[in-house]
Amino acid sequence: MEPLMRGEPMSRVARREARYGFLFVLPWIIGFLAFTALPMAATFVFTFLNISLAEQEPLMFVGLANYQRLFADQQAWASLWVTARFALLWLPLVIALPFLLAVAVNSKYVRGAGLLRVLLFMPYVVPFVAGALIWQNMLVDDGWINTALRLLGVGDPPSWLSDPAWVIPGLVMIGLWGLGSGIIINLAGLRGIPTELYDAARLDGAGWWRQLWHVTIPMMSPVIFYTMILAVVEVMQYFLVPLVLFDGSGDPGGATRFFNLYLYQTFFTYQEMSYGSTLAWLLFVITLVVTLVLFRLSRRWVHYTSER
């Protein structure tokens, strides 16, 4: 490191290590260029063309016509609002519940913590489509959920999958099925918190709640932020469950026509490649802006142990 810091040339060993390092990452670089960078560049070019496999039109440059169509497309903005509604309800739960469950499982007062970890992670390994179909049978009017609600005294339980007012909460329940990975990530973070911090907090007279608020949450803030970013990216790409349960129709009443589902249908059902690329770039820009804002705000509440 000292010769490099002084601007001197690398030694023969350092150059050989650099070549080997480059060779090891070369497959990833080739894959990134072939399957990510070049397709992204191609879709951006598509937004200025009129590529549509369903029509026999000559390929031509159309300028900003696809973007003008996007701003006038009421269905695109309606589907974006559906995604936003789902995100506002789903994101807090998918971030908070794995953390709280991990804290509970990690408690020294819990017996059978290993078995609980297995039971909480098992739904995650079930194929997602199979899990969605299982939940569909549970959420119908005479399914297990409404049967349990009737036994508890609810005379008119919600129509989870046929009422526009309740279908989003129903999809949120289905989305909570696979929280196992988030619980494992939070458990790993909790195991990495030094026990000396809790000992010092107890010596200062801090109870369980103050330890959670002043020790656990600050030390877990990088993990919480990581799960938050993953959840934002995931919710912006959400479309598989409504595609499976409602065949992509948007029923009931367009309440399940998510933006990514509309994008998918534009590409593969209507085969409008140029307009679908325009929708994809809008989704990319929105996701990028949201993540950049979160990174900017993270400076106020995310604490890293390496910071001075």
mmCIF file with all atom_site columns, C-alpha atoms in Angstrom, residues 150-235:
data_model
loop_
_atom_site.group_PDB
_atom_site.id
_atom_site.type_symbol
_atom_site.label_atom_id
_atom_site.label_alt_id
_atom_site.label_comp_id
_atom_site.label_asym_id
_atom_site.label_entity_id
_atom_site.label_seq_id
_atom_site.pdbx_PDB_ins_code
_atom_site.Cartn_x
_atom_site.Cartn_y
_atom_site.Cartn_z
_atom_site.occupancy
_atom_site.B_iso_or_equiv
_atom_site.pdbx_formal_charge
_atom_site.auth_seq_id
_atom_site.auth_comp_id
_atom_site.auth_asym_id
_atom_site.auth_atom_id
_atom_site.pdbx_PDB_model_num
ATOM 1  C CA . ARG A 1 150 ? -67.671 -15.335 11.842 1.00 0.00 ? 150 ARG A CA 1
ATOM 2  C CA . LEU A 1 151 ? -66.736 -17.528 14.791 1.00 0.00 ? 151 LEU A CA 1
ATOM 3  C CA . LEU A 1 152 ? -65.345 -14.415 16.479 1.00 0.00 ? 152 LEU A CA 1
ATOM 4  C CA . GLY A 1 153 ? -68.658 -12.616 16.009 1.00 0.00 ? 153 GLY A CA 1
ATOM 5  C CA . VAL A 1 154 ? -68.127 -10.703 12.767 1.00 0.00 ? 154 VAL A CA 1
ATOM 6  C CA . GLY A 1 155 ? -71.472 -11.056 11.044 1.00 0.00 ? 155 GLY A CA 1
ATOM 7  C CA . ASP A 1 156 ? -70.495 -9.670  7.651  1.00 0.00 ? 156 ASP A CA 1
ATOM 8  C CA . PRO A 1 157 ? -66.780 -10.295 7.025  1.00 0.00 ? 157 PRO A CA 1
ATOM 9  C CA . PRO A 1 158 ? -65.074 -8.534  4.113  1.00 0.00 ? 158 PRO A CA 1
ATOM 10 C CA . SER A 1 159 ? -65.010 -9.901  0.585  1.00 0.00 ? 159 SER A CA 1
ATOM 11 C CA . TRP A 1 160 ? -61.242 -9.844  0.421  1.00 0.00 ? 160 TRP A CA 1
ATOM 12 C CA . LEU A 1 161 ? -60.808 -10.644 -3.265 1.00 0.00 ? 161 LEU A CA 1
ATOM 13 C CA . SER A 1 162 ? -64.013 -9.291  -4.808 1.00 0.00 ? 162 SER A CA 1
ATOM 14 C CA . ASP A 1 163 ? -64.473 -5.932  -3.061 1.00 0.00 ? 163 ASP A CA 1
ATOM 15 C CA . PRO A 1 164 ? -62.339 -3.038  -4.406 1.00 0.00 ? 164 PRO A CA 1
ATOM 16 C CA . ALA A 1 165 ? -62.168 -1.575  -0.898 1.00 0.00 ? 165 ALA A CA 1
ATOM 17 C CA . TRP A 1 166 ? -60.721 -4.762  0.632  1.00 0.00 ? 166 TRP A CA 1
ATOM 18 C CA . VAL A 1 167 ? -58.671 -6.341  -2.136 1.00 0.00 ? 167 VAL A CA 1
ATOM 19 C CA . ILE A 1 168 ? -55.532 -4.327  -1.319 1.00 0.00 ? 168 ILE A CA 1
ATOM 20 C CA . PRO A 1 169 ? -55.552 -5.425  2.376  1.00 0.00 ? 169 PRO A CA 1
ATOM 21 C CA . GLY A 1 170 ? -56.121 -8.977  1.113  1.00 0.00 ? 170 GLY A CA 1
ATOM 22 C CA . LEU A 1 171 ? -53.078 -8.753  -1.141 1.00 0.00 ? 171 LEU A CA 1
ATOM 23 C CA . VAL A 1 172 ? -51.080 -7.309  1.754  1.00 0.00 ? 172 VAL A CA 1
ATOM 24 C CA . MET A 1 173 ? -51.921 -10.392 3.833  1.00 0.00 ? 173 MET A CA 1
ATOM 25 C CA . ILE A 1 174 ? -50.714 -12.590 0.991  1.00 0.00 ? 174 ILE A CA 1
ATOM 26 C CA . GLY A 1 175 ? -47.548 -10.498 0.742  1.00 0.00 ? 175 GLY A CA 1
ATOM 27 C CA . LEU A 1 176 ? -46.770 -11.083 4.417  1.00 0.00 ? 176 LEU A CA 1
ATOM 28 C CA . TRP A 1 177 ? -46.602 -14.825 3.720  1.00 0.00 ? 177 TRP A CA 1
ATOM 29 C CA . GLY A 1 178 ? -42.908 -14.702 2.813  1.00 0.00 ? 178 GLY A CA 1
ATOM 30 C CA . LEU A 1 179 ? -41.404 -12.722 5.687  1.00 0.00 ? 179 LEU A CA 1
ATOM 31 C CA . GLY A 1 180 ? -38.975 -15.502 6.562  1.00 0.00 ? 180 GLY A CA 1
ATOM 32 C CA . SER A 1 181 ? -35.986 -14.037 4.764  1.00 0.00 ? 181 SER A CA 1
ATOM 33 C CA . GLY A 1 182 ? -36.474 -10.656 6.423  1.00 0.00 ? 182 GLY A CA 1
ATOM 34 C CA . ILE A 1 183 ? -36.643 -12.321 9.841  1.00 0.00 ? 183 ILE A CA 1
ATOM 35 C CA . ILE A 1 184 ? -33.380 -14.175 9.209  1.00 0.00 ? 184 ILE A CA 1
ATOM 36 C CA . ILE A 1 185 ? -31.670 -10.955 8.058  1.00 0.00 ? 185 ILE A CA 1
ATOM 37 C CA . ASN A 1 186 ? -32.818 -9.121  11.186 1.00 0.00 ? 186 ASN A CA 1
ATOM 38 C CA . LEU A 1 187 ? -31.787 -12.029 13.396 1.00 0.00 ? 187 LEU A CA 1
ATOM 39 C CA . ALA A 1 188 ? -28.298 -11.898 11.910 1.00 0.00 ? 188 ALA A CA 1
ATOM 40 C CA . GLY A 1 189 ? -28.150 -8.179  12.645 1.00 0.00 ? 189 GLY A CA 1
ATOM 41 C CA . LEU A 1 190 ? -29.333 -8.664  16.227 1.00 0.00 ? 190 LEU A CA 1
ATOM 42 C CA . ARG A 1 191 ? -26.687 -11.313 16.834 1.00 0.00 ? 191 ARG A CA 1
ATOM 43 C CA . GLY A 1 192 ? -24.047 -8.804  15.738 1.00 0.00 ? 192 GLY A CA 1
ATOM 44 C CA . ILE A 1 193 ? -24.873 -6.205  18.403 1.00 0.00 ? 193 ILE A CA 1
ATOM 45 C CA . PRO A 1 194 ? -22.200 -6.244  21.131 1.00 0.00 ? 194 PRO A CA 1
ATOM 46 C CA . THR A 1 195 ? -23.596 -7.438  24.452 1.00 0.00 ? 195 THR A CA 1
ATOM 47 C CA . GLU A 1 196 ? -21.461 -4.830  26.224 1.00 0.00 ? 196 GLU A CA 1
ATOM 48 C CA . LEU A 1 197 ? -23.872 -2.150  25.044 1.00 0.00 ? 197 LEU A CA 1
ATOM 49 C CA . TYR A 1 198 ? -26.792 -3.863  26.770 1.00 0.00 ? 198 TYR A CA 1
ATOM 50 C CA . ASP A 1 199 ? -24.717 -4.371  29.920 1.00 0.00 ? 199 ASP A CA 1
ATOM 51 C CA . ALA A 1 200 ? -23.858 -0.674  29.985 1.00 0.00 ? 200 ALA A CA 1
ATOM 52 C CA . ALA A 1 201 ? -27.505 0.260   29.403 1.00 0.00 ? 201 ALA A CA 1
ATOM 53 C CA . ARG A 1 202 ? -28.634 -1.961  32.288 1.00 0.00 ? 202 ARG A CA 1
ATOM 54 C CA . LEU A 1 203 ? -26.030 -0.427  34.553 1.00 0.00 ? 203 LEU A CA 1
ATOM 55 C CA . ASP A 1 204 ? -27.513 2.981   33.686 1.00 0.00 ? 204 ASP A CA 1
ATOM 56 C CA . GLY A 1 205 ? -30.935 1.705   34.738 1.00 0.00 ? 205 GLY A CA 1
ATOM 57 C CA . ALA A 1 206 ? -32.419 1.242   31.262 1.00 0.00 ? 206 ALA A CA 1
ATOM 58 C CA . GLY A 1 207 ? -35.315 -1.181  31.021 1.00 0.00 ? 207 GLY A CA 1
ATOM 59 C CA . TRP A 1 208 ? -36.342 -3.327  28.056 1.00 0.00 ? 208 TRP A CA 1
ATOM 60 C CA . TRP A 1 209 ? -38.026 -0.489  26.199 1.00 0.00 ? 209 TRP A CA 1
ATOM 61 C CA . ARG A 1 210 ? -35.119 1.948   26.571 1.00 0.00 ? 210 ARG A CA 1
ATOM 62 C CA . GLN A 1 211 ? -32.656 -0.756  25.536 1.00 0.00 ? 211 GLN A CA 1
ATOM 63 C CA . LEU A 1 212 ? -34.745 -1.380  22.439 1.00 0.00 ? 212 LEU A CA 1
ATOM 64 C CA . TRP A 1 213 ? -35.028 2.317   21.586 1.00 0.00 ? 213 TRP A CA 1
ATOM 65 C CA . HIS A 1 214 ? -31.519 3.484   22.450 1.00 0.00 ? 214 HIS A CA 1
ATOM 66 C CA . VAL A 1 215 ? -29.424 0.379   21.678 1.00 0.00 ? 215 VAL A CA 1
ATOM 67 C CA . THR A 1 216 ? -31.200 -2.128  19.458 1.00 0.00 ? 216 THR A CA 1
ATOM 68 C CA . ILE A 1 217 ? -32.814 0.204   16.939 1.00 0.00 ? 217 ILE A CA 1
ATOM 69 C CA . PRO A 1 218 ? -29.739 2.475   16.416 1.00 0.00 ? 218 PRO A CA 1
ATOM 70 C CA . MET A 1 219 ? -27.470 -0.558  16.028 1.00 0.00 ? 219 MET A CA 1
ATOM 71 C CA . MET A 1 220 ? -29.978 -2.217  13.701 1.00 0.00 ? 220 MET A CA 1
ATOM 72 C CA . SER A 1 221 ? -30.590 0.905   11.619 1.00 0.00 ? 221 SER A CA 1
ATOM 73 C CA . PRO A 1 222 ? -28.273 -0.213  8.745  1.00 0.00 ? 222 PRO A CA 1
ATOM 74 C CA . VAL A 1 223 ? -30.150 -3.530  8.534  1.00 0.00 ? 223 VAL A CA 1
ATOM 75 C CA . ILE A 1 224 ? -33.531 -1.775  8.684  1.00 0.00 ? 224 ILE A CA 1
ATOM 76 C CA . PHE A 1 225 ? -32.403 0.594   5.948  1.00 0.00 ? 225 PHE A CA 1
ATOM 77 C CA . TYR A 1 226 ? -31.210 -2.337  3.827  1.00 0.00 ? 226 TYR A CA 1
ATOM 78 C CA . THR A 1 227 ? -34.567 -4.118  4.137  1.00 0.00 ? 227 THR A CA 1
ATOM 79 C CA . MET A 1 228 ? -36.337 -0.845  3.360  1.00 0.00 ? 228 MET A CA 1
ATOM 80 C CA . ILE A 1 229 ? -34.469 -0.390  0.069  1.00 0.00 ? 229 ILE A CA 1
ATOM 81 C CA . LEU A 1 230 ? -35.140 -4.002  -0.943 1.00 0.00 ? 230 LEU A CA 1
ATOM 82 C CA . ALA A 1 231 ? -38.812 -3.607  -0.066 1.00 0.00 ? 231 ALA A CA 1
ATOM 83 C CA . VAL A 1 232 ? -39.154 -0.430  -2.156 1.00 0.00 ? 232 VAL A CA 1
ATOM 84 C CA . VAL A 1 233 ? -37.607 -2.110  -5.194 1.00 0.00 ? 233 VAL A CA 1
ATOM 85 C CA . GLU A 1 234 ? -39.798 -5.181  -4.665 1.00 0.00 ? 234 GLU A CA 1
ATOM 86 C CA . VAL A 1 235 ? -43.038 -3.253  -4.323 1.00 0.00 ? 235 VAL A CA 1
#
